[in-house]
Amino acid sequence: MGKYLAKIGLEMHCEVSETKTKVFSPARNSYSDIPNSNVSPIDMAFPGTLPMVNKEAVKMALMASMILKCSQPEYFYFERKNYYYPDLPKGYQTTQETKPIPSGIYGEVEFECNDEIKKVRVNNLHLEEDAASLDHYYATSNIDYNRAGVPLLELVTEPDLHSAEEAVAFLEHMRSVYQYAGISEADSKKGQIRCDVNISLMDASLDEFDPNNWGTRVEIKNINSFGGVRDAINYEIKRQTEILDKGEEVIQETRRWDEESGTTIFMRSKVDAIDYKYFVEPNIPKFKVTKEFLESIRASITELAMERKKKYIEKYGLSNYDAKILVKEKDVSDYFEECINLGMDAKTAANWVTVQIVAYLNKYEISIKDFYLKPEYLNQIISELDKKTISSKQAKEIFFKSLEEEKMPKTYITKDNAQISDINTLTEIIDKVLSSNEMQINEYKSGKTNLFDYFVGQVMKETRGKANPSMVKDILKEKLDN
Ligand code: ADP
Ligand code: MG
């Protein structure tokens, strides 16, 4: 271990994409539509409008808190965070500051990093609204209020992470939780995930859980990709190490990640910190979170990635490696589950999904949702393979042909390309081949046994590749070795 231990705490913002409407208004929660088409007077803060809390969003926030092993509050209420910016028409953000979930008791998340289980304490999870989005052009900027009021979950961890690798593994874990729980698509490419990274270095020989031993932290704001989080952390660890090695002190400040230069850049120091003058949102009455409400939410939590992975290994006998690939994206795992429900053999299906399908999706950068071969179509190929009417080589050809021409695999499984597996037909063909190769037979019998492959090749040639190769080998052995 080096001289310093990095202490990293994340503030992860994730848009809740799975509610129909926004968190305080009846406008559609779908900001990628035509700009400014999903905007209600409430989102624009027109005088006289009043917010309405979206029960679905509250449910999802509480569900997330349960999955993260947080305690749930007895009362739910919101606060105003006051500041002005053009993307915030109200002049304040409706959020939860003093009484977020888990209300004083830490939650805890377990996640995997390089096949090791790591733990992070959750300091705070709260529901708030997103701001509008600003699109900057050469001489103008456009404001799109579709995003104003989209529900946002902010998760704040304790500084229990120690490297860029761990931070990214944690974020990937959380993305998977949000996807599996049906809370969000959690797609960072769509800007649904944004992170602030807090990072400091401490003396590695001291107790890392005693805050007195922690170093001065730097906050890096608004990173919108996991790659950005990784690079920013690595850059900042290096920058702070150099400062400490020179015997200088790290200054507490807010920096931003600059993708282009690959560096963090000074934004503001602690003395410039904004005072948001929080106060309780008077237009949303505080409401009680009943036991029944919590129980109904708890009962609706679905199977998450870690549980599915365990099932794949223990029940279906898959390798840890395959199980990991299958559960990484919920849509891929759902596809695999459908294959199982159709009665496909788990190992065969897993093999097709993890090898052929995932490679295809990566190559063409498409989601499995847009993948032409639905599980029932894959099943058409696999069941013919099981019946031995096609060879595995043909199965692959049909797979790609079917994808290319977007036609059901069945279309290509004709009598014409069907594998020859009939023993009488094969014996006839083999006899014919052998009768025209007497010289080679003699050589074979006198010890040149590597000629065996030659005979197999001749039979394959004769049948234009359609003979069932393992049957051909069996029959040939029988004929040549006796
Ligand atoms: P603020 O009020 O400035 O937002 P918080 O106490 O809410 O500060 O902490 C913000 C984040 O900074 C949390 O993720 C927390 O874990 C992290 N953090 C706090 N102290 C340190 C530290 N010394 N080093 C690294 N991260 C830290
Ligand atoms: Mg904070």
Short mmCIF file of C-alpha atoms and ligand atoms in Angstrom, two decimals:
data_model
loop_
_atom_site.label_atom_id
_atom_site.label_comp_id
_atom_site.label_asym_id
_atom_site.label_seq_id
_atom_site.Cartn_x
_atom_site.Cartn_y
_atom_site.Cartn_z
CA MET A 1 0.00 0.00 0.00
CA GLY A 2 1.14 3.49 -0.80
CA LYS A 3 1.62 6.40 1.56
CA TYR A 4 -1.81 7.83 0.92
CA LEU A 5 -5.27 6.35 0.94
CA ALA A 6 -7.80 8.03 -1.34
CA LYS A 7 -11.18 8.69 0.26
CA ILE A 8 -13.92 9.18 -2.28
CA GLY A 9 -17.56 10.11 -1.70
CA LEU A 10 -20.04 10.35 -4.56
CA GLU A 11 -23.15 12.41 -5.10
CA MET A 12 -25.01 10.54 -7.80
CA HIS A 13 -28.00 12.16 -9.47
CA CYS A 14 -30.26 9.86 -11.42
CA GLU A 15 -33.36 10.93 -13.25
CA VAL A 16 -36.39 8.82 -12.43
CA SER A 17 -37.49 8.04 -15.97
CA GLU A 18 -40.23 5.53 -15.21
CA THR A 19 -42.95 7.83 -13.88
CA LYS A 20 -45.52 8.98 -16.41
CA THR A 21 -45.51 12.58 -15.26
CA LYS A 22 -43.17 15.01 -13.56
CA VAL A 23 -42.57 15.12 -9.84
CA PHE A 24 -44.75 18.17 -9.09
CA SER A 25 -46.83 18.64 -12.24
CA PRO A 26 -48.99 16.66 -14.67
CA ALA A 27 -46.64 17.30 -17.64
CA ARG A 28 -45.24 14.22 -19.34
CA ASN A 29 -41.92 12.94 -18.00
CA SER A 30 -40.19 12.64 -21.36
CA TYR A 31 -37.80 15.44 -22.03
CA SER A 32 -36.36 14.04 -25.23
CA ASP A 33 -39.58 15.02 -27.07
CA ILE A 34 -39.79 18.22 -29.14
CA PRO A 35 -38.33 20.98 -26.93
CA ASN A 36 -40.82 22.72 -24.66
CA SER A 37 -43.68 20.40 -25.51
CA ASN A 38 -43.96 18.79 -22.08
CA VAL A 39 -44.33 21.86 -19.92
CA SER A 40 -47.10 22.75 -17.50
CA PRO A 41 -47.69 26.19 -15.93
CA ILE A 42 -46.45 24.62 -12.68
CA ASP A 43 -43.04 23.87 -14.23
CA MET A 44 -42.87 27.47 -15.44
CA ALA A 45 -43.80 28.80 -11.98
CA PHE A 46 -46.72 30.85 -13.25
CA PRO A 47 -48.29 32.89 -10.48
CA GLY A 48 -51.06 31.07 -8.68
CA THR A 49 -49.93 27.57 -9.62
CA LEU A 50 -49.42 24.98 -6.92
CA PRO A 51 -47.28 21.83 -7.01
CA MET A 52 -48.82 18.35 -6.75
CA VAL A 53 -46.61 15.56 -5.46
CA ASN A 54 -46.34 12.55 -7.76
CA LYS A 55 -47.06 9.47 -5.66
CA GLU A 56 -45.21 7.17 -8.06
CA ALA A 57 -42.03 9.22 -7.67
CA VAL A 58 -42.33 9.09 -3.88
CA LYS A 59 -42.83 5.32 -4.07
CA MET A 60 -39.75 4.91 -6.22
CA ALA A 61 -37.65 7.05 -3.87
CA LEU A 62 -38.80 4.97 -0.90
CA MET A 63 -38.22 1.75 -2.84
CA ALA A 64 -34.67 2.84 -3.64
CA SER A 65 -34.12 3.62 0.04
CA MET A 66 -35.24 0.10 0.97
CA ILE A 67 -32.94 -1.52 -1.56
CA LEU A 68 -30.09 0.59 -0.16
CA LYS A 69 -30.95 -0.60 3.35
CA CYS A 70 -31.77 2.92 4.52
CA SER A 71 -34.37 3.69 7.16
CA GLN A 72 -37.57 5.35 5.96
CA PRO A 73 -38.82 8.64 7.36
CA GLU A 74 -42.06 8.90 9.27
CA TYR A 75 -42.96 12.09 7.47
CA PHE A 76 -42.18 13.22 3.98
CA TYR A 77 -41.75 16.87 3.10
CA PHE A 78 -39.84 19.11 0.75
CA GLU A 79 -37.70 22.21 1.03
CA ARG A 80 -36.75 25.09 -1.21
CA LYS A 81 -33.15 25.55 -2.26
CA ASN A 82 -33.01 29.18 -3.36
CA TYR A 83 -30.85 30.37 -6.21
CA TYR A 84 -31.32 31.90 -9.61
CA TYR A 85 -30.31 30.48 -12.96
CA PRO A 86 -32.11 30.62 -16.34
CA ASP A 87 -32.79 26.88 -16.19
CA LEU A 88 -34.72 27.35 -12.95
CA PRO A 89 -37.82 29.47 -13.60
CA LYS A 90 -39.07 29.27 -10.02
CA GLY A 91 -35.89 30.75 -8.55
CA TYR A 92 -35.59 27.74 -6.28
CA GLN A 93 -35.31 23.98 -6.57
CA THR A 94 -37.79 21.87 -4.64
CA THR A 95 -35.69 19.28 -2.85
CA GLN A 96 -35.21 17.57 0.52
CA GLU A 97 -32.41 18.92 2.66
CA THR A 98 -32.84 18.51 6.38
CA LYS A 99 -34.98 15.37 6.43
CA PRO A 100 -33.94 13.22 3.51
CA ILE A 101 -34.20 9.46 3.48
CA PRO A 102 -32.63 7.66 5.48
CA SER A 103 -33.28 10.21 8.23
CA GLY A 104 -30.15 9.89 10.26
CA ILE A 105 -29.40 6.18 10.03
CA TYR A 106 -26.96 5.08 7.38
CA GLY A 107 -27.87 2.76 4.59
CA GLU A 108 -25.38 0.36 3.14
CA VAL A 109 -24.73 -0.87 -0.36
CA GLU A 110 -22.83 -3.97 -1.29
CA PHE A 111 -21.37 -4.11 -4.76
CA GLU A 112 -18.82 -6.14 -6.65
CA CYS A 113 -15.49 -4.83 -7.83
CA ASN A 114 -13.11 -7.32 -9.46
CA ASP A 115 -15.09 -10.21 -7.98
CA GLU A 116 -14.70 -8.83 -4.47
CA ILE A 117 -17.64 -7.58 -2.40
CA LYS A 118 -17.21 -3.95 -1.29
CA LYS A 119 -19.38 -1.88 1.00
CA VAL A 120 -20.36 1.76 0.89
CA ARG A 121 -22.42 3.61 3.46
CA VAL A 122 -25.26 5.72 2.15
CA ASN A 123 -25.38 9.05 3.88
CA ASN A 124 -28.44 10.41 2.21
CA LEU A 125 -30.96 9.76 -0.50
CA HIS A 126 -33.52 12.31 -1.56
CA LEU A 127 -36.12 13.16 -4.13
CA GLU A 128 -35.94 16.47 -5.94
CA GLU A 129 -36.70 18.05 -9.30
CA ASP A 130 -34.40 18.48 -12.24
CA ALA A 131 -33.80 21.88 -13.81
CA ALA A 132 -34.49 22.75 -17.45
CA SER A 133 -31.76 22.02 -19.95
CA LEU A 134 -29.71 24.71 -21.62
CA ASP A 135 -28.44 24.12 -25.12
CA HIS A 136 -25.70 26.49 -26.14
CA TYR A 137 -25.12 27.45 -29.76
CA TYR A 138 -22.69 29.84 -31.37
CA ALA A 139 -24.54 33.04 -30.64
CA THR A 140 -27.62 31.88 -28.75
CA SER A 141 -28.71 29.51 -26.03
CA ASN A 142 -31.98 27.61 -26.00
CA ILE A 143 -33.82 26.64 -22.85
CA ASP A 144 -35.81 23.43 -22.96
CA TYR A 145 -38.28 23.20 -20.09
CA ASN A 146 -39.17 19.59 -20.85
CA ARG A 147 -36.61 18.63 -18.23
CA ALA A 148 -37.82 21.16 -15.63
CA GLY A 149 -39.53 19.13 -12.92
CA VAL A 150 -38.39 15.69 -14.03
CA PRO A 151 -38.00 13.65 -10.82
CA LEU A 152 -34.42 13.21 -9.72
CA LEU A 153 -32.97 10.93 -7.05
CA GLU A 154 -29.81 12.14 -5.38
CA LEU A 155 -27.73 9.58 -3.56
CA VAL A 156 -24.86 10.73 -1.35
CA THR A 157 -22.34 8.21 -0.11
CA GLU A 158 -19.88 8.38 2.74
CA PRO A 159 -16.28 8.59 1.50
CA ASP A 160 -15.87 4.80 1.57
CA LEU A 161 -14.53 4.38 -1.96
CA HIS A 162 -10.80 4.29 -2.60
CA SER A 163 -10.13 4.30 -6.32
CA ALA A 164 -11.53 5.20 -9.72
CA GLU A 165 -12.20 1.53 -10.30
CA GLU A 166 -14.27 1.17 -7.14
CA ALA A 167 -16.20 4.36 -7.86
CA VAL A 168 -17.13 3.19 -11.36
CA ALA A 169 -18.06 -0.29 -10.11
CA PHE A 170 -20.33 1.35 -7.54
CA LEU A 171 -21.96 3.55 -10.17
CA GLU A 172 -22.51 0.56 -12.43
CA HIS A 173 -24.07 -1.28 -9.53
CA MET A 174 -26.43 1.61 -8.84
CA ARG A 175 -27.35 1.91 -12.49
CA SER A 176 -28.28 -1.75 -12.42
CA VAL A 177 -30.34 -1.29 -9.24
CA TYR A 178 -32.30 1.57 -10.80
CA GLN A 179 -32.88 -0.40 -13.99
CA TYR A 180 -33.91 -3.66 -12.35
CA ALA A 181 -36.19 -1.92 -9.86
CA GLY A 182 -37.98 -0.17 -12.71
CA ILE A 183 -37.05 3.27 -11.40
CA SER A 184 -34.99 4.53 -14.28
CA GLU A 185 -33.37 3.60 -17.55
CA ALA A 186 -30.32 5.16 -15.87
CA ASP A 187 -28.72 5.86 -19.22
CA SER A 188 -25.76 8.18 -18.91
CA LYS A 189 -25.71 8.66 -22.68
CA LYS A 190 -29.11 10.32 -22.33
CA GLY A 191 -27.78 12.50 -19.51
CA GLN A 192 -29.87 10.66 -16.93
CA ILE A 193 -26.93 10.16 -14.59
CA ARG A 194 -24.72 12.99 -13.35
CA CYS A 195 -22.16 12.82 -10.56
CA ASP A 196 -20.22 15.02 -8.21
CA VAL A 197 -17.05 13.44 -6.91
CA ASN A 198 -15.52 14.36 -3.54
CA ILE A 199 -11.99 13.26 -3.03
CA SER A 200 -9.21 13.60 -0.48
CA LEU A 201 -6.04 11.77 0.46
CA MET A 202 -5.20 10.60 3.97
CA ASP A 203 -2.29 8.92 5.72
CA ALA A 204 -2.75 5.26 4.79
CA SER A 205 -1.49 4.06 8.18
CA LEU A 206 -4.36 5.70 10.11
CA ASP A 207 -7.92 4.49 10.78
CA GLU A 208 -9.93 5.42 7.70
CA PHE A 209 -13.27 5.45 9.52
CA ASP A 210 -12.26 8.24 11.89
CA PRO A 211 -13.17 11.51 10.12
CA ASN A 212 -10.43 13.30 12.11
CA ASN A 213 -7.91 11.44 9.97
CA TRP A 214 -9.43 12.52 6.68
CA GLY A 215 -7.62 14.97 4.44
CA THR A 216 -9.01 18.12 2.85
CA ARG A 217 -11.41 17.29 0.08
CA VAL A 218 -11.92 18.68 -3.35
CA GLU A 219 -15.28 18.48 -5.04
CA ILE A 220 -15.53 17.89 -8.78
CA LYS A 221 -18.94 18.89 -10.08
CA ASN A 222 -21.28 17.55 -12.71
CA ILE A 223 -19.48 14.73 -14.45
CA ASN A 224 -21.83 13.07 -16.90
CA SER A 225 -20.13 9.84 -17.88
CA PHE A 226 -18.58 6.94 -15.99
CA GLY A 227 -15.42 7.34 -18.05
CA GLY A 228 -15.32 10.98 -16.93
CA VAL A 229 -15.63 9.91 -13.27
CA ARG A 230 -12.77 7.46 -13.71
CA ASP A 231 -10.47 9.93 -15.44
CA ALA A 232 -11.29 12.79 -13.06
CA ILE A 233 -10.53 10.65 -10.00
CA ASN A 234 -7.24 9.40 -11.42
CA TYR A 235 -6.24 12.92 -12.36
CA GLU A 236 -7.19 14.31 -8.97
CA ILE A 237 -5.38 11.56 -7.02
CA LYS A 238 -2.25 12.40 -8.98
CA ARG A 239 -2.67 16.17 -8.51
CA GLN A 240 -3.24 15.87 -4.75
CA THR A 241 -0.38 13.37 -4.34
CA GLU A 242 2.00 15.85 -5.97
CA ILE A 243 0.79 18.66 -3.70
CA LEU A 244 1.24 16.57 -0.54
CA ASP A 245 4.61 15.20 -1.67
CA LYS A 246 5.86 18.78 -1.96
CA GLY A 247 4.79 19.33 1.64
CA GLU A 248 2.02 21.69 0.58
CA GLU A 249 -1.63 21.62 1.52
CA VAL A 250 -4.65 20.72 -0.57
CA ILE A 251 -7.13 23.58 -0.63
CA GLN A 252 -10.84 22.84 -0.20
CA GLU A 253 -12.48 23.94 -3.41
CA THR A 254 -14.89 23.04 -6.14
CA ARG A 255 -13.41 22.09 -9.48
CA ARG A 256 -14.89 20.91 -12.72
CA TRP A 257 -13.82 18.10 -15.02
CA ASP A 258 -12.70 19.27 -18.41
CA GLU A 259 -13.11 16.40 -20.86
CA GLU A 260 -11.05 18.04 -23.59
CA SER A 261 -7.88 18.69 -21.62
CA GLY A 262 -8.37 15.69 -19.31
CA THR A 263 -7.85 17.86 -16.24
CA THR A 264 -9.86 19.33 -13.38
CA ILE A 265 -10.20 23.10 -13.39
CA PHE A 266 -10.79 25.47 -10.47
CA MET A 267 -14.40 26.72 -10.22
CA ARG A 268 -14.85 28.26 -6.80
CA SER A 269 -13.33 28.16 -3.34
CA LYS A 270 -15.09 27.46 -0.07
CA VAL A 271 -15.48 31.17 0.74
CA ASP A 272 -17.56 31.59 -2.39
CA ALA A 273 -19.93 28.84 -1.26
CA ILE A 274 -23.52 29.77 -1.95
CA ASP A 275 -25.99 30.14 0.90
CA TYR A 276 -29.17 28.54 -0.40
CA LYS A 277 -31.39 29.77 2.45
CA TYR A 278 -33.31 26.53 2.68
CA PHE A 279 -36.79 26.55 4.14
CA VAL A 280 -39.70 24.11 4.18
CA GLU A 281 -41.77 24.24 0.99
CA PRO A 282 -45.02 25.75 2.26
CA ASN A 283 -47.10 24.67 -0.72
CA ILE A 284 -46.62 20.95 -0.16
CA PRO A 285 -48.11 19.77 3.11
CA LYS A 286 -45.94 17.41 5.10
CA PHE A 287 -47.44 13.94 4.81
CA LYS A 288 -47.21 10.82 6.91
CA VAL A 289 -45.57 7.74 5.47
CA THR A 290 -47.80 4.92 6.71
CA LYS A 291 -46.69 1.38 7.47
CA GLU A 292 -49.18 0.04 4.89
CA PHE A 293 -47.72 2.28 2.20
CA LEU A 294 -44.20 1.08 3.02
CA GLU A 295 -45.29 -2.55 3.08
CA SER A 296 -46.92 -2.31 -0.34
CA ILE A 297 -43.74 -0.78 -1.74
CA ARG A 298 -41.57 -3.44 -0.17
CA ALA A 299 -43.74 -6.18 -1.63
CA SER A 300 -43.33 -4.76 -5.12
CA ILE A 301 -39.52 -4.86 -5.22
CA THR A 302 -38.47 -7.15 -8.06
CA GLU A 303 -35.56 -9.52 -8.43
CA LEU A 304 -32.31 -7.53 -8.74
CA ALA A 305 -29.15 -8.31 -10.68
CA MET A 306 -27.25 -9.91 -7.78
CA GLU A 307 -30.16 -12.28 -7.08
CA ARG A 308 -30.50 -13.21 -10.73
CA LYS A 309 -26.79 -13.84 -10.94
CA LYS A 310 -26.95 -16.15 -7.95
CA LYS A 311 -29.86 -18.01 -9.57
CA TYR A 312 -27.98 -18.39 -12.86
CA ILE A 313 -25.00 -19.92 -11.10
CA GLU A 314 -26.76 -22.09 -8.54
CA LYS A 315 -29.88 -23.15 -10.43
CA TYR A 316 -28.74 -23.15 -14.04
CA GLY A 317 -25.12 -24.12 -13.46
CA LEU A 318 -23.67 -21.20 -15.40
CA SER A 319 -20.16 -19.90 -14.80
CA ASN A 320 -19.63 -16.76 -12.74
CA TYR A 321 -18.29 -15.11 -15.89
CA ASP A 322 -21.35 -15.89 -18.03
CA ALA A 323 -23.77 -14.98 -15.24
CA LYS A 324 -22.04 -11.63 -14.88
CA ILE A 325 -22.38 -10.83 -18.58
CA LEU A 326 -26.03 -11.87 -18.56
CA VAL A 327 -27.09 -9.64 -15.67
CA LYS A 328 -25.04 -6.59 -16.58
CA GLU A 329 -27.88 -5.03 -18.59
CA LYS A 330 -31.40 -5.73 -17.41
CA ASP A 331 -32.73 -5.99 -20.95
CA VAL A 332 -30.18 -8.68 -21.78
CA SER A 333 -31.09 -10.58 -18.62
CA ASP A 334 -34.80 -10.26 -19.45
CA TYR A 335 -34.07 -11.69 -22.90
CA PHE A 336 -32.28 -14.65 -21.35
CA GLU A 337 -35.14 -15.20 -18.86
CA GLU A 338 -37.55 -15.32 -21.81
CA CYS A 339 -35.37 -17.96 -23.47
CA ILE A 340 -35.58 -20.06 -20.31
CA ASN A 341 -39.34 -19.60 -20.19
CA LEU A 342 -39.55 -20.90 -23.75
CA GLY A 343 -37.92 -24.08 -22.54
CA MET A 344 -34.46 -23.59 -23.99
CA ASP A 345 -31.58 -25.29 -22.25
CA ALA A 346 -30.00 -22.70 -19.93
CA LYS A 347 -26.42 -23.36 -20.93
CA THR A 348 -27.17 -23.35 -24.65
CA ALA A 349 -29.19 -20.15 -24.38
CA ALA A 350 -26.52 -18.51 -22.18
CA ASN A 351 -23.91 -19.43 -24.72
CA TRP A 352 -25.79 -17.87 -27.61
CA VAL A 353 -26.61 -14.72 -25.65
CA THR A 354 -23.16 -14.14 -24.16
CA VAL A 355 -21.17 -15.01 -27.28
CA GLN A 356 -23.11 -14.30 -30.48
CA ILE A 357 -25.75 -11.83 -29.36
CA VAL A 358 -23.72 -9.62 -27.05
CA ALA A 359 -20.95 -9.40 -29.66
CA TYR A 360 -23.50 -8.43 -32.31
CA LEU A 361 -25.06 -5.75 -30.07
CA ASN A 362 -21.64 -4.30 -29.30
CA LYS A 363 -20.56 -4.36 -32.91
CA TYR A 364 -23.61 -2.49 -34.15
CA GLU A 365 -24.07 -0.47 -30.94
CA ILE A 366 -27.71 -1.41 -30.61
CA SER A 367 -29.81 -2.35 -27.62
CA ILE A 368 -31.20 -5.85 -27.30
CA LYS A 369 -34.65 -4.24 -27.41
CA ASP A 370 -33.96 -3.40 -31.06
CA PHE A 371 -32.43 -6.79 -31.81
CA TYR A 372 -34.38 -8.53 -34.56
CA LEU A 373 -34.03 -12.11 -33.31
CA LYS A 374 -36.50 -12.28 -30.43
CA PRO A 375 -36.15 -15.27 -28.05
CA GLU A 376 -38.79 -17.21 -29.99
CA TYR A 377 -36.73 -16.82 -33.17
CA LEU A 378 -33.54 -17.90 -31.43
CA ASN A 379 -35.55 -20.87 -30.24
CA GLN A 380 -36.30 -21.83 -33.86
CA ILE A 381 -32.58 -22.17 -34.49
CA ILE A 382 -31.73 -23.94 -31.24
CA SER A 383 -34.50 -26.51 -31.54
CA GLU A 384 -33.39 -27.49 -35.06
CA LEU A 385 -29.87 -27.79 -33.72
CA ASP A 386 -31.17 -30.06 -30.96
CA LYS A 387 -32.97 -32.21 -33.51
CA LYS A 388 -29.70 -32.34 -35.45
CA THR A 389 -31.43 -31.22 -38.61
CA ILE A 390 -28.85 -28.46 -38.92
CA SER A 391 -25.19 -28.33 -37.99
CA SER A 392 -23.75 -25.73 -35.61
CA LYS A 393 -22.04 -24.11 -38.56
CA GLN A 394 -25.39 -23.85 -40.34
CA ALA A 395 -27.00 -22.54 -37.16
CA LYS A 396 -24.58 -19.64 -37.16
CA GLU A 397 -25.15 -18.98 -40.83
CA ILE A 398 -28.91 -18.93 -40.31
CA PHE A 399 -28.46 -16.64 -37.31
CA PHE A 400 -26.60 -14.03 -39.35
CA LYS A 401 -28.71 -14.41 -42.47
CA SER A 402 -31.86 -13.98 -40.48
CA LEU A 403 -30.46 -10.82 -38.85
CA GLU A 404 -29.27 -9.45 -42.14
CA GLU A 405 -32.50 -10.01 -44.02
CA GLU A 406 -34.79 -9.63 -41.01
CA LYS A 407 -36.61 -12.85 -41.79
CA MET A 408 -37.52 -15.58 -39.34
CA PRO A 409 -34.86 -18.30 -39.03
CA LYS A 410 -37.53 -20.81 -40.07
CA THR A 411 -37.37 -19.32 -43.56
CA TYR A 412 -33.86 -20.67 -43.96
CA ILE A 413 -34.39 -24.04 -42.39
CA THR A 414 -35.51 -25.83 -45.56
CA LYS A 415 -35.12 -29.38 -46.78
CA ASP A 416 -32.39 -28.05 -49.03
CA ASN A 417 -30.02 -27.04 -46.25
CA ALA A 418 -31.14 -29.63 -43.74
CA GLN A 419 -28.34 -31.71 -42.36
CA ILE A 420 -28.12 -35.32 -43.57
CA SER A 421 -28.48 -37.40 -40.44
CA ASP A 422 -30.15 -40.44 -41.88
CA ILE A 423 -27.88 -43.44 -41.34
CA ASN A 424 -28.87 -45.28 -44.53
CA THR A 425 -28.38 -42.23 -46.73
CA LEU A 426 -25.02 -41.55 -45.15
CA THR A 427 -23.86 -45.15 -45.46
CA GLU A 428 -24.75 -45.11 -49.14
CA ILE A 429 -22.77 -41.93 -49.75
CA ILE A 430 -19.80 -43.20 -47.74
CA ASP A 431 -19.74 -46.48 -49.65
CA LYS A 432 -19.68 -44.53 -52.88
CA VAL A 433 -16.81 -42.34 -51.68
CA LEU A 434 -14.80 -45.32 -50.42
CA SER A 435 -15.23 -47.27 -53.65
CA SER A 436 -13.51 -44.54 -55.61
CA ASN A 437 -10.60 -44.26 -53.15
CA GLU A 438 -9.19 -47.76 -53.00
CA MET A 439 -5.54 -46.67 -53.10
CA GLN A 440 -6.06 -44.41 -50.07
CA ILE A 441 -7.84 -47.20 -48.21
CA ASN A 442 -4.82 -49.46 -48.65
CA GLU A 443 -2.46 -46.75 -47.45
CA TYR A 444 -4.72 -46.14 -44.44
CA LYS A 445 -4.83 -49.81 -43.56
CA SER A 446 -1.06 -50.07 -43.80
CA GLY A 447 -0.69 -47.43 -41.08
CA LYS A 448 -1.21 -43.98 -42.62
CA THR A 449 -4.05 -43.26 -40.20
CA ASN A 450 -3.95 -39.49 -40.70
CA LEU A 451 -5.78 -40.17 -43.96
CA PHE A 452 -8.93 -40.44 -41.86
CA ASP A 453 -9.60 -36.73 -42.17
CA TYR A 454 -9.20 -37.04 -45.93
CA PHE A 455 -12.10 -39.50 -46.07
CA VAL A 456 -14.25 -37.25 -43.89
CA GLY A 457 -13.41 -34.38 -46.20
CA GLN A 458 -14.41 -36.36 -49.28
CA VAL A 459 -17.79 -37.21 -47.76
CA MET A 460 -18.39 -33.57 -46.80
CA LYS A 461 -17.46 -32.54 -50.32
CA GLU A 462 -19.84 -35.07 -51.81
CA THR A 463 -22.72 -33.78 -49.62
CA ARG A 464 -21.77 -30.13 -50.01
CA GLY A 465 -21.18 -29.87 -46.27
CA LYS A 466 -24.56 -31.19 -45.24
CA ALA A 467 -23.57 -34.56 -43.79
CA ASN A 468 -23.74 -34.78 -40.03
CA PRO A 469 -19.99 -34.82 -39.29
CA SER A 470 -20.04 -36.86 -36.11
CA MET A 471 -22.15 -39.54 -37.78
CA VAL A 472 -19.85 -39.56 -40.79
CA LYS A 473 -16.89 -40.17 -38.49
CA ASP A 474 -18.65 -43.00 -36.67
CA ILE A 475 -19.61 -44.77 -39.89
CA LEU A 476 -16.16 -44.31 -41.42
CA LYS A 477 -14.43 -45.68 -38.32
CA GLU A 478 -16.71 -48.66 -38.39
CA LYS A 479 -15.95 -49.33 -42.06
CA LEU A 480 -12.22 -48.63 -42.08
CA ASP A 481 -11.13 -50.13 -38.77
CA ASN A 482 -12.91 -53.46 -39.11
P1 ADP B 1 -21.59 19.39 1.55
O1 ADP B 1 -22.50 19.85 2.61
O2 ADP B 1 -20.49 20.31 1.23
O3 ADP B 1 -22.31 18.89 0.32
P2 ADP B 1 -21.40 16.76 2.63
O4 ADP B 1 -21.07 16.55 4.04
O5 ADP B 1 -22.82 16.64 2.20
O6 ADP B 1 -20.83 18.14 2.18
O7 ADP B 1 -20.52 15.76 1.79
C1 ADP B 1 -20.55 15.74 0.42
C2 ADP B 1 -19.79 14.54 -0.05
O8 ADP B 1 -18.40 14.67 0.29
C3 ADP B 1 -20.23 13.22 0.53
O9 ADP B 1 -20.25 12.27 -0.51
C4 ADP B 1 -19.13 12.88 1.51
O10 ADP B 1 -18.96 11.50 1.63
C5 ADP B 1 -17.92 13.48 0.86
N1 ADP B 1 -16.84 13.82 1.79
C6 ADP B 1 -16.92 14.45 2.97
N2 ADP B 1 -15.70 14.59 3.50
C7 ADP B 1 -14.81 14.02 2.66
C8 ADP B 1 -13.41 13.84 2.64
N3 ADP B 1 -12.63 14.29 3.61
N4 ADP B 1 -12.86 13.22 1.59
C9 ADP B 1 -13.61 12.76 0.56
N5 ADP B 1 -14.93 12.91 0.53
C10 ADP B 1 -15.54 13.54 1.56
MG MG B 2 -24.15 17.89 -0.37
#
